[in-house]
PDB file of C-alpha atoms in Angstrom:
ATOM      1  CA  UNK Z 813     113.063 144.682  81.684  1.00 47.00           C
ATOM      2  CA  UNK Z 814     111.769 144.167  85.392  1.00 52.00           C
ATOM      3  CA  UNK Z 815     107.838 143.624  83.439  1.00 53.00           C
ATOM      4  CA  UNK Z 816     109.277 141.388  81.229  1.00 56.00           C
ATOM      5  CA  UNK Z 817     111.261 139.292  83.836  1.00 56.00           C
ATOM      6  CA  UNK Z 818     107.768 139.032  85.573  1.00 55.00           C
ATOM      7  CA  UNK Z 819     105.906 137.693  82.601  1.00 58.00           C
ATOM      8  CA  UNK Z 820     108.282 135.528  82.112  1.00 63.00           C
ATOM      9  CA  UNK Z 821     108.535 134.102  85.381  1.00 62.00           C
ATOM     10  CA  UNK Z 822     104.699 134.502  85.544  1.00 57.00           C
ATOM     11  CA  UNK Z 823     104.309 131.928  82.429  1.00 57.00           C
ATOM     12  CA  UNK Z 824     106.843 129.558  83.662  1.00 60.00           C
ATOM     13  CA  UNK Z 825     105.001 129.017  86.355  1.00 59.00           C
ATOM     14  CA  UNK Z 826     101.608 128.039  84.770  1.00 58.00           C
ATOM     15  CA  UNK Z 827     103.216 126.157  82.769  1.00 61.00           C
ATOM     16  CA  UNK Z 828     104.807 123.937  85.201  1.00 60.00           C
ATOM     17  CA  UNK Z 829     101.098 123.998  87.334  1.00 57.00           C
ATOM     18  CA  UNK Z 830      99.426 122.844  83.765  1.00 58.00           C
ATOM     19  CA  UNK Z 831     102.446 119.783  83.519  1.00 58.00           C
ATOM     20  CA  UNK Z 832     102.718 118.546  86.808  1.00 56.00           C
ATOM     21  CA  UNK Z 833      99.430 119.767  88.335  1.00 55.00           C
ATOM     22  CA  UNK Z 834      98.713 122.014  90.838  1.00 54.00           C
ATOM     23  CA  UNK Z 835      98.748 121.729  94.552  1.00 60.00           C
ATOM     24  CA  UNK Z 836      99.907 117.559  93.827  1.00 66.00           C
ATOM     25  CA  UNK Z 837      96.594 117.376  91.257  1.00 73.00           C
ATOM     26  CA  UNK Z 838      97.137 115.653  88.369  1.00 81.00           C
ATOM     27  CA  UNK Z 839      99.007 117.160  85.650  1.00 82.00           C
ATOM     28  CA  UNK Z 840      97.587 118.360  82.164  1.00 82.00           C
ATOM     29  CA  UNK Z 841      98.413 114.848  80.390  1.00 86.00           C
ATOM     30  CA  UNK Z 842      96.079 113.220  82.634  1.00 88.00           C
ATOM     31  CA  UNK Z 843      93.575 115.633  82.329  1.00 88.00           C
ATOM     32  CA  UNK Z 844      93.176 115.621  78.677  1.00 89.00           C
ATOM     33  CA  UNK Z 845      93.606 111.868  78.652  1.00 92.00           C
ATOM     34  CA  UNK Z 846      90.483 111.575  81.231  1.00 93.00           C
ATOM     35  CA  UNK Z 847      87.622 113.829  78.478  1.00 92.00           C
ATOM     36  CA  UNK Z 848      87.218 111.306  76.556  1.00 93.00           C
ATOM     37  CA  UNK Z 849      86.701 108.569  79.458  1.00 95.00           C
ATOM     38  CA  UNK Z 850      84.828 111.065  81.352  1.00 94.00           C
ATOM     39  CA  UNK Z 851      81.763 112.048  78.288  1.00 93.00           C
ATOM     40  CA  UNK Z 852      81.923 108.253  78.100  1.00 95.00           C
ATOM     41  CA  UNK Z 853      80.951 107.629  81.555  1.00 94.00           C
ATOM     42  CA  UNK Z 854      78.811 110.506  81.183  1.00 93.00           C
ATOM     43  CA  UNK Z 855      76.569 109.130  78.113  1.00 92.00           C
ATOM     44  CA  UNK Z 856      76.866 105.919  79.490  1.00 93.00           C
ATOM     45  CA  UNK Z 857      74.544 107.275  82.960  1.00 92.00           C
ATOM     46  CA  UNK Z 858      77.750 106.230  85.026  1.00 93.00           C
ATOM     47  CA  UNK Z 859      79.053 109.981  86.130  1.00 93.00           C
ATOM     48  CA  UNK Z 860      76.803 112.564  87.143  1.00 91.00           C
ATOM     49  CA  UNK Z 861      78.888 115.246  85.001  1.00 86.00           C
ATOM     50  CA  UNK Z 862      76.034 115.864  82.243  1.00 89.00           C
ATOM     51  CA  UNK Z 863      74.570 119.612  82.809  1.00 90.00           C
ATOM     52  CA  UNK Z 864      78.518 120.921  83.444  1.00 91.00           C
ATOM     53  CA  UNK Z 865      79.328 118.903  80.509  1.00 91.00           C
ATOM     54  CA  UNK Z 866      76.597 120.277  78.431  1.00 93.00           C
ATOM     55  CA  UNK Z 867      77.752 123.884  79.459  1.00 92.00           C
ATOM     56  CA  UNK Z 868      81.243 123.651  79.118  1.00 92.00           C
ATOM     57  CA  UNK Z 869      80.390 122.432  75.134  1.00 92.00           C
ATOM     58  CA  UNK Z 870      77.999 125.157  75.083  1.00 91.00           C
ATOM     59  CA  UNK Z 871      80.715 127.425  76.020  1.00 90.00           C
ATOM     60  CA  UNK Z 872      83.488 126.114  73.553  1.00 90.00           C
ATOM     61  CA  UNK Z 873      80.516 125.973  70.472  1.00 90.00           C
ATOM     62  CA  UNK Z 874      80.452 130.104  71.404  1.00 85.00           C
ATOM     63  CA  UNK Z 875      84.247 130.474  71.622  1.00 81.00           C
ATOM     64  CA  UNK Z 876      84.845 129.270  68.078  1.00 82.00           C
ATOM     65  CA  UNK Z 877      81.364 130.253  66.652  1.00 80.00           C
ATOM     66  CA  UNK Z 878      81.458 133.349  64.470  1.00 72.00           C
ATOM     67  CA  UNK Z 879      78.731 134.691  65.807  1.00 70.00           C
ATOM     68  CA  UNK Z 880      78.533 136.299  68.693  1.00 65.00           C
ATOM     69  CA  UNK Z 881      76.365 137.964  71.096  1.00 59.00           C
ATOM     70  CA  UNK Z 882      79.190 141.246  71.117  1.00 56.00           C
ATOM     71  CA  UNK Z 883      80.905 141.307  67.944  1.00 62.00           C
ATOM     72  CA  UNK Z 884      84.496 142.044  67.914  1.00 59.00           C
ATOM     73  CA  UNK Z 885      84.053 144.484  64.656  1.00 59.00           C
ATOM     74  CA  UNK Z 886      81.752 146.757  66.558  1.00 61.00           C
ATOM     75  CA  UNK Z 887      82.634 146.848  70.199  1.00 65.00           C
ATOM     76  CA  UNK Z 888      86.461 146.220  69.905  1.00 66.00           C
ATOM     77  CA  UNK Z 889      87.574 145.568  73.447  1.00 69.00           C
ATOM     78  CA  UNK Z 890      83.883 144.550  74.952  1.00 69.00           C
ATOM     79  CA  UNK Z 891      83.931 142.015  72.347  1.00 67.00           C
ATOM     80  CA  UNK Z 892      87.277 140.875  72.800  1.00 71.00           C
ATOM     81  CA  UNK Z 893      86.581 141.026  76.143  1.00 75.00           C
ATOM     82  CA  UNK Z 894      83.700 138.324  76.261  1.00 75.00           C
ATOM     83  CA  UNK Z 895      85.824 136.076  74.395  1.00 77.00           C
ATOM     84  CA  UNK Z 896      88.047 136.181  77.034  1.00 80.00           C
ATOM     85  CA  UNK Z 897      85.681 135.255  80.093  1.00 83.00           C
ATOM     86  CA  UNK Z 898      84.470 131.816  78.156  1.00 85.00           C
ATOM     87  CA  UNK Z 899      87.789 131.268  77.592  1.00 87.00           C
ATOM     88  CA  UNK Z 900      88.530 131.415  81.313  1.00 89.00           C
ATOM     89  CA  UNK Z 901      85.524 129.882  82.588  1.00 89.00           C
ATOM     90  CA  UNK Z 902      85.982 127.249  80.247  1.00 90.00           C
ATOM     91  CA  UNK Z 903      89.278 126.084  81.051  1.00 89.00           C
ATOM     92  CA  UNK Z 904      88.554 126.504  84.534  1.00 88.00           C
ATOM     93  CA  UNK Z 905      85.447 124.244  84.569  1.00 89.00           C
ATOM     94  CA  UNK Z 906      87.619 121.674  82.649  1.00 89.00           C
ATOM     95  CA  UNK Z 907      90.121 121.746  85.171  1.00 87.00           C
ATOM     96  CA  UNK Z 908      88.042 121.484  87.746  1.00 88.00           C
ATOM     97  CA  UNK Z 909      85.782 118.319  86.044  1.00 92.00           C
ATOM     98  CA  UNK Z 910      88.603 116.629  85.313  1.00 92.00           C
ATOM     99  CA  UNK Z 911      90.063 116.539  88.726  1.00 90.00           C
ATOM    100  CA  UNK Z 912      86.381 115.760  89.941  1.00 92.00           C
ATOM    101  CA  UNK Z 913      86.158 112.983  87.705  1.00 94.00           C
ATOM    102  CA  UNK Z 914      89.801 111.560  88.319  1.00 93.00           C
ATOM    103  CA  UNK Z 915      88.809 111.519  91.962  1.00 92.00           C
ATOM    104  CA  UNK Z 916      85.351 109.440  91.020  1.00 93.00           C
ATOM    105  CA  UNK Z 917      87.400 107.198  88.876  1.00 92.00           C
ATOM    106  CA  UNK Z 918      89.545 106.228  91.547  1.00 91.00           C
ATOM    107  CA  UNK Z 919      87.456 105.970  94.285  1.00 91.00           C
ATOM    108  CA  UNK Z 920      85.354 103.458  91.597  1.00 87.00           C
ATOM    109  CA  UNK Z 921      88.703 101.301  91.302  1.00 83.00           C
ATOM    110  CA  UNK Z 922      89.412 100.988  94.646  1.00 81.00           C
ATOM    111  CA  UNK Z 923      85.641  99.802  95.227  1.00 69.00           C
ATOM    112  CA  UNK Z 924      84.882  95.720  95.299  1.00 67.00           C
ATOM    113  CA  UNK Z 925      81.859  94.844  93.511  1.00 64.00           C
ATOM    114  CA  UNK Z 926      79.781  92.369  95.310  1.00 63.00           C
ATOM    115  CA  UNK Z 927      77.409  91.642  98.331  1.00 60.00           C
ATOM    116  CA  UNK Z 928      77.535  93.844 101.752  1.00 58.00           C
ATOM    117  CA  UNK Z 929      79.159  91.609 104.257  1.00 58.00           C
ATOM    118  CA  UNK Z 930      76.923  90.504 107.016  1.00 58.00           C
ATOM    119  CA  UNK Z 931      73.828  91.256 104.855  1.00 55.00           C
ATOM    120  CA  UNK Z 932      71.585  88.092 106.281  1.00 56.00           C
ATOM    121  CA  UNK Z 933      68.302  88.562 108.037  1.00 55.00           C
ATOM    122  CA  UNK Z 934      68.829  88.173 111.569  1.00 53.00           C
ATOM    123  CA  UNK Z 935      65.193  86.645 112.315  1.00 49.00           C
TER     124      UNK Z 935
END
């Protein structure tokens, strides 16, 4: 029962990091709610996420591929295993973008297009 309390409490507790967000981040709503505006940005030469971007699709394409580079029929747990690490990386390099690009998105609100004050020649 104690393992099972554990779990339990261990779940709970990523859940609540994945809704709110973790250490005051934003919370998973947010995050999936930024992808789209962030490949946007991306394609559109605004954000400088490309090569993660292009890894973390290249990572997802071999997650749900049926081919793989260790099969799961032959090597059981090795192939299982491999699975598992994309799956890991992956969701934390989205995590990680996503608060990356959040932060770039604000920081791009809060700046004022227009001329540097005090940009005359002085001559």
């Amino acid at each position: 029962m104690g393992k099972t309390l554990h779990r339990r409490a261990a779940f709970l507790a990523l859940a609540r990091a994945l809704v709110v967000g973790v250490r005051g981040g934003p919370g998973l709503g947010a995050r999936v709610a930024a992808l789209p505006r962030m490949f946007l940005a991306t394609v559109r030469g605004r954000y400088d996420g490309g090569f993660r971007l292009a890894l973390m699709t290249a990572a997802a394409a071999y997650i749900v591929s049926p081919v793989d580079l260790l099969p799961e029929l032959g090597l059981a747990l090795l192939g299982l295993a491999d699975d598992a690490v994309m799956v890991t990386w992956l969701a934390g390099s989205v995590l990680a973008e996503t608060e990356r690009f959040l932060e770039w998105e604000a920081r791009q609100a809060s700046a004022v297009p227009g001329e540097v004050a005090g940009g005359r020649d002085v001559g």
